[in-house]
Short mmCIF file of C-alpha atoms in Angstrom, two decimals:
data_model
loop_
_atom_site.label_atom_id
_atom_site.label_comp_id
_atom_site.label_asym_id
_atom_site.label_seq_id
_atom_site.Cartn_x
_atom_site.Cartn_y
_atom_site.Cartn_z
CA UNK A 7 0.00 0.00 0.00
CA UNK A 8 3.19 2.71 0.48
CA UNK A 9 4.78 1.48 -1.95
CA UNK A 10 1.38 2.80 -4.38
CA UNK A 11 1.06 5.93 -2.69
CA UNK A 12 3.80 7.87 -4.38
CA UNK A 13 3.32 6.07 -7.81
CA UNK A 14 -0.37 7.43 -7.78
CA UNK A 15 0.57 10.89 -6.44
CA UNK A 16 3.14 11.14 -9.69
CA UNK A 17 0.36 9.46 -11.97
CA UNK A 18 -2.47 12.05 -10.87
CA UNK A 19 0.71 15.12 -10.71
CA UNK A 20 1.38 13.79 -14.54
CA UNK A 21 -2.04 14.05 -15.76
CA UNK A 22 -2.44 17.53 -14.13
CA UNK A 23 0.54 18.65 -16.22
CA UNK A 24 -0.56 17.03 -19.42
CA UNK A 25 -3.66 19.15 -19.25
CA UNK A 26 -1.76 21.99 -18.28
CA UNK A 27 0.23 21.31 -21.17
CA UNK A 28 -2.53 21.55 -23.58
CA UNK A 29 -3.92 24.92 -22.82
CA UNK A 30 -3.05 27.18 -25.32
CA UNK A 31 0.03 29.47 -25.20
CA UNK A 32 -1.05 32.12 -24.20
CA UNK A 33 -3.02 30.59 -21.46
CA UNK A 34 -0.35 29.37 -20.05
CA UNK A 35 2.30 32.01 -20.08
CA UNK A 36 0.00 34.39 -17.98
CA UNK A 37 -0.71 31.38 -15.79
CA UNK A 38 2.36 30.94 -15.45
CA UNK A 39 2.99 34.89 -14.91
CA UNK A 40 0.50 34.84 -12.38
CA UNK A 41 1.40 31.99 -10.07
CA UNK A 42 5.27 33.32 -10.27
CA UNK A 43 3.25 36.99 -8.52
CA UNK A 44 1.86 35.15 -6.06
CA UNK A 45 4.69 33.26 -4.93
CA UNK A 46 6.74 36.25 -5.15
CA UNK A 47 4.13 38.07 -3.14
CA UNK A 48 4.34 35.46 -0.55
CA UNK A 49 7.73 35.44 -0.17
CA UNK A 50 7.68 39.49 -0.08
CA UNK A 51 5.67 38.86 3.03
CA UNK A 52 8.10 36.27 4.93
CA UNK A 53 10.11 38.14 8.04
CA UNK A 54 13.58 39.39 7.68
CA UNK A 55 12.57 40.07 3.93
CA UNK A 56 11.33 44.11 5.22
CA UNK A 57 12.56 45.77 7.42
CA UNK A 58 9.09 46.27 8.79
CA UNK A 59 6.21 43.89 7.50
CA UNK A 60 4.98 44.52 4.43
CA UNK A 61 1.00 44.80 3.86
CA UNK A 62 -0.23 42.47 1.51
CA UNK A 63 -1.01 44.99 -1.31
CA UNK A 64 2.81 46.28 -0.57
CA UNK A 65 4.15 42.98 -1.37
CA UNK A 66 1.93 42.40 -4.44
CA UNK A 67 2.58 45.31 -5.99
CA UNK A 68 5.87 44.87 -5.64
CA UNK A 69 6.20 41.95 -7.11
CA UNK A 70 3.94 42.65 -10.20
CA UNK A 71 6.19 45.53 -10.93
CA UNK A 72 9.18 44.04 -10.59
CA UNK A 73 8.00 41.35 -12.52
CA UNK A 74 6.87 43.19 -15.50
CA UNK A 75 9.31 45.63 -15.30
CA UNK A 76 7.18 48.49 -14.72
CA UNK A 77 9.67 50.27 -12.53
CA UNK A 78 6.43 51.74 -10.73
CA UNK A 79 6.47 51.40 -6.37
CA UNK A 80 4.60 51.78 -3.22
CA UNK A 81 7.45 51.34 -0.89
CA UNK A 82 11.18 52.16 -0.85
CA UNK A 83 13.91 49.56 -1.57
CA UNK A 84 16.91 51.09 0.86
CA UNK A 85 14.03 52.09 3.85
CA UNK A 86 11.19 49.41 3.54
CA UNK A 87 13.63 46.23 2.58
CA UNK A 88 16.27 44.36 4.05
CA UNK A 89 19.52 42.97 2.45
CA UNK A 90 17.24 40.04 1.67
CA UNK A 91 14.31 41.53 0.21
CA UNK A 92 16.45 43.73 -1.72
CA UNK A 93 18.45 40.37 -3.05
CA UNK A 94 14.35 38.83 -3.59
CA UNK A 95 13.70 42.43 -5.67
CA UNK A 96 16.64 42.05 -7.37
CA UNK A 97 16.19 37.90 -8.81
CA UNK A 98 12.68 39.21 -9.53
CA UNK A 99 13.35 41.94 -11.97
CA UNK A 100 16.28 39.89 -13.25
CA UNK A 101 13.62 36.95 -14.30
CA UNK A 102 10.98 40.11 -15.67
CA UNK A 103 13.83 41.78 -17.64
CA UNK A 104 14.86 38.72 -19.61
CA UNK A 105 11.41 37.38 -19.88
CA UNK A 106 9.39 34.47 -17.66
CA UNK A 107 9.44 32.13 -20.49
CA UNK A 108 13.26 32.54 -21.37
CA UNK A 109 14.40 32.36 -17.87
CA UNK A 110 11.98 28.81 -17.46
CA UNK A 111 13.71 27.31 -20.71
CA UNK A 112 17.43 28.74 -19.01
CA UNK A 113 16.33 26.96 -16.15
CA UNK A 114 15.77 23.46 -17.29
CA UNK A 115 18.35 23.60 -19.91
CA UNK A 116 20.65 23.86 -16.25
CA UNK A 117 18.59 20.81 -15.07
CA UNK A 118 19.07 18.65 -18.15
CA UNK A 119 15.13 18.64 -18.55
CA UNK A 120 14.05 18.65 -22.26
CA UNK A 121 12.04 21.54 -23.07
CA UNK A 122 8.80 20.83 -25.13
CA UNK A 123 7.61 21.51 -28.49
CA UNK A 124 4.84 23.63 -27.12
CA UNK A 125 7.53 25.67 -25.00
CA UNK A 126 9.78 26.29 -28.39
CA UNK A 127 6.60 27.18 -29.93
CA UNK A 128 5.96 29.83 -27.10
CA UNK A 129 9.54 31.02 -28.18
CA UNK A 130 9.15 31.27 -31.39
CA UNK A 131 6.30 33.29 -30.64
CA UNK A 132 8.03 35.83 -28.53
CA UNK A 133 11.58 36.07 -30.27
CA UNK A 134 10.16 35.95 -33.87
CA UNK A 135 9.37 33.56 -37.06
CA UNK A 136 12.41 30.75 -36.24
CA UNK A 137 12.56 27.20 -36.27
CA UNK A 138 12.29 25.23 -33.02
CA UNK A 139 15.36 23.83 -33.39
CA UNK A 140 17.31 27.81 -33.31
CA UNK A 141 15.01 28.51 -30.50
CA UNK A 142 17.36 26.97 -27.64
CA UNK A 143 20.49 28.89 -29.48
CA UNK A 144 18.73 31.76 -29.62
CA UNK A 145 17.85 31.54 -25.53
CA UNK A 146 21.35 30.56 -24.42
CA UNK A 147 22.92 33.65 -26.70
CA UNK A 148 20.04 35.79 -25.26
CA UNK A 149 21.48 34.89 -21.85
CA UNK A 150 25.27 35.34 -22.60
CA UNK A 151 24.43 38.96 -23.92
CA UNK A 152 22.50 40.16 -21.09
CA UNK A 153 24.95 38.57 -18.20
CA UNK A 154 27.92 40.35 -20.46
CA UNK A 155 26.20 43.66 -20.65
CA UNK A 156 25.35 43.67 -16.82
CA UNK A 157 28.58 42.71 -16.04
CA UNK A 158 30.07 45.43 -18.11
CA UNK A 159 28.13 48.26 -16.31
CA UNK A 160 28.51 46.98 -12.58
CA UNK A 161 32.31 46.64 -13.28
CA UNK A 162 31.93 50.77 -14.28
CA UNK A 163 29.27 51.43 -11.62
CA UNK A 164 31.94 49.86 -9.05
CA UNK A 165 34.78 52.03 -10.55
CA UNK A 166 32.92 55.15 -10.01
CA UNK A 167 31.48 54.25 -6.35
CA UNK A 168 33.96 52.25 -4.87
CA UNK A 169 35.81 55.26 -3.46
CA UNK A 170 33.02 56.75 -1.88
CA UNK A 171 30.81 54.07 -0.61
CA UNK A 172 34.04 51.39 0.18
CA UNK A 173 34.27 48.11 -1.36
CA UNK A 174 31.60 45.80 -0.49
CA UNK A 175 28.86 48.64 -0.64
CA UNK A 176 29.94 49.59 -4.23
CA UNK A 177 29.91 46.35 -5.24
CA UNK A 178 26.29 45.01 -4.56
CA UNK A 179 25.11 48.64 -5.36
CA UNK A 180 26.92 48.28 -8.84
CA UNK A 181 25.26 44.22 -9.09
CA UNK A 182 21.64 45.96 -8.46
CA UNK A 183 21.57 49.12 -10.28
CA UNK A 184 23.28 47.20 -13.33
CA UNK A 185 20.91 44.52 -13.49
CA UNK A 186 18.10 46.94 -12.70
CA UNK A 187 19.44 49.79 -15.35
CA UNK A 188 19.74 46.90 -18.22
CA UNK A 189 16.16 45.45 -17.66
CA UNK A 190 14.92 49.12 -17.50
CA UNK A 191 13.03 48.53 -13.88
CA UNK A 192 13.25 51.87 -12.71
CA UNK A 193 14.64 50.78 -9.18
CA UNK A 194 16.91 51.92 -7.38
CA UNK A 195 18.19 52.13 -3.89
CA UNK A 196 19.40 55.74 -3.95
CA UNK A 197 16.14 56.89 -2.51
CA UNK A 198 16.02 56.81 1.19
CA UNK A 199 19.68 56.81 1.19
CA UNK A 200 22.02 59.57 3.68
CA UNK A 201 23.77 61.78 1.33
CA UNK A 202 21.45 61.31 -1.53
CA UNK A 203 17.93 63.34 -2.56
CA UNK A 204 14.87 62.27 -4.02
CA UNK A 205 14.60 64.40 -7.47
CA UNK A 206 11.32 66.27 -7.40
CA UNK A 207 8.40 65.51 -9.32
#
């Protein structure tokens, strides 16, 4: 009797993804779009993440617009977050920036997991008129461009703060305004920050 518990739990878990599966594409990309929010929202709601607790609309917000790369907030990354949620900000508008779909291909190309026609289809979709078989090509030089670019400008970002804000500051305020500059989120952790102004509206 064990020993047919877990085969029927991965049956039932492999029937629920087949019909997942066969929703259309667009279905499932804002599915998908929408589950990744609420997690994110969740986890935007976890302590040690603010550095006061969020309200629920705070965290959702937040995560939509980091997310979709709207660059729009209700709260202030250097005040309202810690270390943490800044890092959780941060791996969120990295995943918006280069797209939900790309990053889920990136991610079980690193797994060895083959990626489905339907998925390459979805690519095709969003990168242009290609054949399945460039998709995956496409995705990995998609990847290798944006991780060169962002290291290029947190290398200059670090030059040109290092000998004000020390060494270890610089460095993860080079990582997050790079990453945050290149996938055009509009945050920032300047606000809120001694020694720096909010520019007026």
């Amino acid at each position: 009797m064990n020993e047919k518990i877990p085969v029927n739990a991965r049956r039932s878990l492999t029937r629920k993804l087949n019909r997942f599966s066969s929703l259309p594409i667009a279905v499932r990309l804002v599915s998908g779009l929408v589950l990744v929010i609420l997690i994110s929202t969740l986890l935007f709601l976890l302590p040690g993440i603010g550095t006061r607790p969020l309200t629920f609309l705070e965290a959702l917000f937040t995560a939509t617009s980091a997310l979709t790369v709207t660059g729009l907030t209700v709260i202030i990354p250097y005040d309202d977050l810690s270390f943490n949620g800044q890092v959780l900000l941060l791996i969120l508008i990295q995943i918006g920036g280069i797209g939900l779909m790309t990053f889920t291909v990136i991610i079980f190309r690193l797994l060895g997991r083959q990626i489905s026609m339907l998925d390459r289809l979805a690519l095709r979709d969003m990168f242009g008129n290609l054949v399945p078989g460039e998709i995956l090509r496409l995705t990995t030089r998609v990847l290798v461009a944006v991780l060169i670019f962002e290291l290029i400008g947190t290398v200059l970002f670090w030059i040109i703060w290092q000998p004000t804000m020390g060494h270890d500051v610089a460095l993860w305020y080079a990582i997050f305004h790079s990453i945050s500059a290149f996938c055009n989120s509009g945050f920032d952790l300047f606000v809120g920050l001694p020694g720096y102004a909010a520019i007026p509206n």
